[in-house]
DNA sequence: ATGCCTAACTAAGTTAGA
């Protein structure tokens, strides 16, 4: 059986995390990787090192913040889009899309939105609306699509260790959750939740209060599968060992494995 | 209500993350 492992990883600074990325690629050998929060300009992206590891890559960097990339093992991703349509004035590098290994992959870094309420939360919701519009087009295209990334949304109270201290956070607001629900209502399958319908599963643990050591996490990195890909899922998971490394990102790589012809 | 911890930018202190 041929399979594809597709992963999303908020790397939180690709320059400071390059050794960790190399180690993870070597050990887990994902076929397609979506990276977020590069925190690097285009000319500082370590393409040479990534290609030496056997991956083709495209990226959209930005000074200090944001930045997204798609890696594909043994091939160059064919870029189909950078930036979400719908707002020419949006200068954040938060979306890149490509075809690789027979699948269309959208790599997204949805705005955090804190503090809430305020202009940052307004921007989050506006960006989410644009994503919903674009996702509908992808869905209607009939192509096999994975929409993967850091959504900065905790979909339900089952996706966080304890919502009590997060009730005012942008990640848990009813408006954020409603956008995520509307996106899923187009038909997409939330791979991790489909694989683990009843379990607590987290993808992010903040650096405060020993939250990693206590497994006080949030599930905010998601992989959404189009209609024809959903029944092809053979497994999904979180590479938690990456979060346990010294100087780790606060997110762990999150992945789905699909059966392909 | 705020800070906790970490990184980037830039040179000690701010901004942003989630």
Short mmCIF file of C-alpha atoms (C1' of nucleotides) in Angstrom, two decimals:
data_model
loop_
_atom_site.label_atom_id
_atom_site.label_comp_id
_atom_site.label_asym_id
_atom_site.label_seq_id
_atom_site.Cartn_x
_atom_site.Cartn_y
_atom_site.Cartn_z
CA UNK A 1 0.00 0.00 0.00
CA UNK A 2 1.40 3.39 -0.99
CA UNK A 3 0.82 6.15 1.52
CA UNK A 4 1.55 9.84 1.88
CA UNK A 5 2.36 11.49 5.19
CA UNK A 6 1.28 15.13 5.13
CA UNK A 7 2.30 17.30 8.08
CA UNK A 8 1.81 20.83 9.37
CA UNK A 9 4.28 22.40 11.77
CA UNK A 10 4.34 25.90 13.26
CA UNK A 11 8.10 26.04 13.58
CA UNK A 12 8.23 29.39 15.41
CA UNK A 13 11.34 30.75 13.69
CA UNK A 14 12.95 28.59 11.01
CA UNK A 15 16.46 29.96 11.55
CA UNK A 16 16.58 29.18 15.25
CA UNK A 17 14.84 25.85 14.65
CA UNK A 18 16.65 24.54 11.58
CA UNK A 19 18.50 21.69 13.38
CA UNK A 20 15.18 20.55 14.87
CA UNK A 21 13.55 20.65 11.43
CA UNK A 22 16.37 18.59 9.90
CA UNK A 23 16.16 16.02 12.67
CA UNK A 24 12.40 15.71 12.29
CA UNK A 25 12.56 15.37 8.48
CA UNK A 26 15.22 12.69 8.83
CA UNK A 27 13.34 10.72 11.44
CA UNK A 28 9.74 10.99 10.24
CA UNK A 29 10.27 11.48 6.50
CA UNK A 30 6.98 13.31 5.80
CA UNK A 31 6.13 13.50 2.10
CA UNK A 32 4.61 16.98 2.29
CA UNK A 33 5.27 19.60 4.97
CA UNK A 34 3.45 22.87 5.65
CA UNK A 35 5.47 25.27 7.79
CA UNK A 36 4.22 28.40 9.54
CA UNK A 37 5.82 31.26 11.46
CA UNK A 38 9.10 31.26 9.55
CA UNK A 39 9.90 34.68 11.06
CA UNK A 40 12.38 35.22 8.25
CA UNK A 41 12.63 37.23 5.07
CA UNK A 42 12.69 35.40 1.75
CA UNK A 43 16.47 35.60 1.37
CA UNK A 44 16.99 34.12 4.85
CA UNK A 45 15.02 30.95 4.11
CA UNK A 46 17.40 27.93 4.38
CA UNK A 47 16.48 26.42 1.02
CA UNK A 48 19.93 24.95 0.51
CA UNK A 49 19.81 22.88 3.69
CA UNK A 50 16.25 21.73 3.01
CA UNK A 51 17.09 20.67 -0.54
CA UNK A 52 20.15 18.82 0.77
CA UNK A 53 17.73 16.82 2.90
CA UNK A 54 15.90 15.78 -0.25
CA UNK A 55 12.99 18.22 -0.24
CA UNK A 56 11.81 20.69 -2.84
CA UNK A 57 10.41 23.87 -1.31
CA UNK A 58 8.52 27.09 -1.90
CA UNK A 59 8.16 29.83 0.69
CA UNK A 60 6.69 33.23 1.38
CA UNK A 61 8.70 35.00 4.04
CA UNK A 62 8.31 38.24 5.96
CA UNK A 63 10.52 40.21 8.31
CA UNK A 64 10.10 39.25 11.98
CA UNK A 65 6.64 37.72 11.79
CA UNK A 66 4.50 35.21 9.94
CA UNK A 67 5.90 33.40 6.88
CA UNK A 68 4.77 30.08 5.36
CA UNK A 69 6.40 27.35 3.29
CA UNK A 70 5.58 24.04 1.59
CA UNK A 71 8.13 21.22 1.34
CA UNK A 72 7.78 18.11 -0.83
CA UNK A 73 10.00 15.07 -0.64
CA UNK A 74 11.82 14.28 -3.86
CA UNK A 75 10.07 16.91 -5.98
CA UNK A 76 9.43 20.61 -6.38
CA UNK A 77 5.99 21.74 -5.24
CA UNK A 78 4.08 23.43 -8.06
CA UNK A 79 2.93 26.74 -6.61
CA UNK A 80 -0.70 27.62 -7.35
CA UNK A 81 -1.18 30.63 -5.07
CA UNK A 82 0.48 32.89 -2.51
CA UNK A 83 -1.74 35.04 -0.39
CA UNK A 84 -5.49 34.66 0.08
CA UNK A 85 -7.66 36.48 -2.45
CA UNK A 86 -10.04 39.16 -1.28
CA UNK A 87 -7.83 41.93 0.16
CA UNK A 88 -5.01 43.41 -1.88
CA UNK A 89 -3.94 45.55 1.10
CA UNK A 90 -3.19 42.51 3.30
CA UNK A 91 0.63 42.40 3.55
CA UNK A 92 0.95 39.44 5.94
CA UNK A 93 2.58 36.26 4.60
CA UNK A 94 0.00 33.77 5.79
CA UNK A 95 -1.04 31.56 2.88
CA UNK A 96 0.73 29.55 0.22
CA UNK A 97 -0.68 26.78 -1.93
CA UNK A 98 0.85 24.16 -4.20
CA UNK A 99 0.35 20.84 -5.95
CA UNK A 100 2.62 18.01 -4.83
CA UNK A 101 2.38 14.23 -5.02
CA UNK A 102 -0.98 14.53 -6.75
CA UNK A 103 -2.60 16.65 -4.04
CA UNK A 104 -3.38 20.35 -3.72
CA UNK A 105 -2.05 21.61 -0.41
CA UNK A 106 -3.08 24.89 1.17
CA UNK A 107 -0.69 25.98 3.93
CA UNK A 108 -2.16 28.63 6.22
CA UNK A 109 -1.29 30.65 9.29
CA UNK A 110 -4.50 32.17 10.55
CA UNK A 111 -4.14 35.36 12.59
CA UNK A 112 -3.99 34.92 16.35
CA UNK A 113 -6.46 37.74 17.03
CA UNK A 114 -5.40 38.78 20.53
CA UNK A 115 -6.14 41.01 22.28
CA UNK A 116 -9.84 40.61 21.87
CA UNK A 117 -11.92 42.61 21.19
CA UNK A 118 -9.92 44.95 18.98
CA UNK A 119 -8.49 45.48 15.50
CA UNK A 120 -6.42 42.30 15.64
CA UNK A 121 -9.51 40.23 16.37
CA UNK A 122 -11.36 42.01 13.54
CA UNK A 123 -8.47 41.12 11.22
CA UNK A 124 -8.62 37.49 12.34
CA UNK A 125 -12.33 37.22 11.54
CA UNK A 126 -11.95 39.04 8.21
CA UNK A 127 -9.09 36.72 7.23
CA UNK A 128 -11.20 33.73 8.27
CA UNK A 129 -14.04 34.92 6.02
CA UNK A 130 -11.64 35.12 3.08
CA UNK A 131 -10.41 31.61 3.88
CA UNK A 132 -13.98 30.31 3.93
CA UNK A 133 -14.60 31.80 0.48
CA UNK A 134 -11.40 30.37 -0.96
CA UNK A 135 -11.94 26.98 0.67
CA UNK A 136 -15.36 26.75 -0.95
CA UNK A 137 -13.75 27.24 -4.35
CA UNK A 138 -11.19 24.54 -3.59
CA UNK A 139 -13.95 22.22 -2.44
CA UNK A 140 -15.97 22.84 -5.59
CA UNK A 141 -12.90 22.26 -7.78
CA UNK A 142 -13.17 18.55 -7.09
CA UNK A 143 -9.42 18.27 -6.66
CA UNK A 144 -7.94 16.25 -3.79
CA UNK A 145 -7.16 19.01 -1.28
CA UNK A 146 -5.60 19.23 2.17
CA UNK A 147 -5.97 22.55 4.02
CA UNK A 148 -3.31 22.42 6.70
CA UNK A 149 -1.91 24.88 9.16
CA UNK A 150 -2.10 26.80 12.39
CA UNK A 151 -5.74 27.87 12.52
CA UNK A 152 -5.41 29.60 15.89
CA UNK A 153 -8.81 28.17 16.84
CA UNK A 154 -9.59 25.75 19.66
CA UNK A 155 -12.69 24.20 18.05
CA UNK A 156 -14.38 23.01 21.27
CA UNK A 157 -13.72 22.80 25.00
CA UNK A 158 -12.63 19.20 24.36
CA UNK A 159 -9.62 20.61 22.49
CA UNK A 160 -7.97 22.31 25.49
CA UNK A 161 -6.75 21.12 28.88
CA UNK A 162 -8.99 23.58 30.72
CA UNK A 163 -10.78 26.53 29.14
CA UNK A 164 -11.16 28.42 32.41
CA UNK A 165 -8.17 30.74 32.04
CA UNK A 166 -8.73 31.14 28.28
CA UNK A 167 -12.34 32.27 28.16
CA UNK A 168 -11.43 35.74 26.90
CA UNK A 169 -8.77 34.51 24.49
CA UNK A 170 -9.31 35.01 20.77
CA UNK A 171 -8.71 31.28 20.14
CA UNK A 172 -11.84 30.26 22.06
CA UNK A 173 -14.27 33.02 21.14
CA UNK A 174 -17.66 31.94 19.78
CA UNK A 175 -16.99 33.99 16.63
CA UNK A 176 -13.72 32.11 15.98
CA UNK A 177 -15.34 28.76 16.62
CA UNK A 178 -18.32 29.63 14.45
CA UNK A 179 -16.00 30.41 11.53
CA UNK A 180 -14.27 27.06 11.97
CA UNK A 181 -17.63 25.30 12.17
CA UNK A 182 -18.81 27.02 8.98
CA UNK A 183 -15.62 25.99 7.21
CA UNK A 184 -16.14 22.35 8.22
CA UNK A 185 -19.78 22.61 7.15
CA UNK A 186 -18.59 22.88 3.55
CA UNK A 187 -17.84 19.17 3.94
CA UNK A 188 -14.20 19.09 5.07
CA UNK A 189 -13.02 16.38 7.47
CA UNK A 190 -10.98 17.45 10.50
CA UNK A 191 -8.42 14.63 10.25
CA UNK A 192 -7.21 14.54 13.85
CA UNK A 193 -10.70 14.68 15.33
CA UNK A 194 -11.93 12.01 12.90
CA UNK A 195 -9.03 9.75 13.86
CA UNK A 196 -9.47 10.38 17.60
CA UNK A 197 -13.20 11.12 18.10
CA UNK A 198 -13.14 10.90 21.90
CA UNK A 199 -9.58 11.64 22.99
CA UNK A 200 -7.86 14.74 24.22
CA UNK A 201 -5.23 15.52 21.65
CA UNK A 202 -3.08 18.64 21.61
CA UNK A 203 -0.72 20.27 19.12
CA UNK A 204 0.46 23.33 21.11
CA UNK A 205 1.76 23.83 24.63
CA UNK A 206 2.77 27.35 25.62
CA UNK A 207 6.11 28.11 27.25
CA UNK A 208 4.53 29.26 30.51
CA UNK A 209 3.99 27.44 33.78
CA UNK A 210 5.50 24.14 32.63
CA UNK A 211 2.50 23.48 30.43
CA UNK A 212 4.39 20.96 28.31
CA UNK A 213 5.51 18.99 31.35
CA UNK A 214 1.92 18.96 32.61
CA UNK A 215 0.45 18.24 29.16
CA UNK A 216 -1.66 21.40 29.41
CA UNK A 217 -2.13 21.81 25.68
CA UNK A 218 -4.41 23.13 22.97
CA UNK A 219 -5.44 21.63 19.63
CA UNK A 220 -5.05 24.47 17.14
CA UNK A 221 -3.09 22.94 14.24
CA UNK A 222 -5.53 21.25 11.88
CA UNK A 223 -5.54 19.26 8.63
CA UNK A 224 -8.80 19.39 6.67
CA UNK A 225 -9.42 16.73 4.03
CA UNK A 226 -11.52 17.09 0.91
CA UNK A 227 -14.31 14.65 0.06
CA UNK A 228 -12.26 12.06 -1.80
CA UNK A 229 -9.30 12.19 0.60
CA UNK A 230 -11.26 11.67 3.82
CA UNK A 231 -11.92 7.94 3.23
CA UNK A 232 -8.25 7.47 2.33
CA UNK A 233 -7.00 8.39 5.80
CA UNK A 234 -5.15 5.46 7.36
CA UNK A 235 -3.72 7.30 10.38
CA UNK A 236 -3.16 10.70 11.94
CA UNK A 237 -1.19 11.98 14.87
CA UNK A 238 1.13 14.42 16.57
CA UNK A 239 4.92 13.99 16.67
CA UNK A 240 5.10 14.89 20.35
CA UNK A 241 8.77 13.97 20.69
CA UNK A 242 9.65 17.12 18.73
CA UNK A 243 8.06 19.28 21.46
CA UNK A 244 10.24 17.56 24.06
CA UNK A 245 13.54 18.55 22.44
CA UNK A 246 15.69 21.39 23.86
CA UNK A 247 14.71 24.81 22.44
CA UNK A 248 11.61 23.33 20.82
CA UNK A 249 8.86 25.27 19.08
CA UNK A 250 5.75 25.61 21.22
CA UNK A 251 3.89 23.59 18.54
CA UNK A 252 4.47 19.94 17.55
CA UNK A 253 4.23 18.57 14.00
CA UNK A 254 0.73 17.31 13.28
CA UNK A 255 0.10 14.87 10.43
CA UNK A 256 -2.21 12.65 8.47
CA UNK A 257 -1.33 9.55 6.46
CA UNK A 258 -3.34 8.91 3.30
CA UNK A 259 -3.58 5.84 1.12
CA UNK A 260 -2.85 6.64 -2.53
CA UNK A 261 -3.02 4.68 -5.78
"C1'" DA B 1 -6.03 41.91 36.01
"C1'" DT B 2 -1.33 40.65 34.95
"C1'" DG B 3 2.80 37.86 34.30
"C1'" DC B 4 4.67 33.61 33.29
"C1'" DC B 5 8.43 32.06 28.52
"C1'" DT B 6 10.63 32.76 23.97
"C1'" DA B 7 12.20 34.99 19.57
"C1'" DA B 8 13.12 39.02 16.48
"C1'" DC B 9 15.07 43.35 16.10
"C1'" DT B 10 18.65 45.69 17.77
"C1'" DA B 11 21.56 47.08 21.17
"C1'" DA B 12 17.88 47.63 26.56
"C1'" DG B 13 13.62 47.57 25.72
"C1'" DT B 14 9.56 46.80 22.87
"C1'" DT B 15 6.46 43.85 20.13
"C1'" DA B 16 4.25 39.61 19.20
"C1'" DG B 17 3.01 35.17 20.04
"C1'" DA B 18 -1.42 32.15 21.90
#
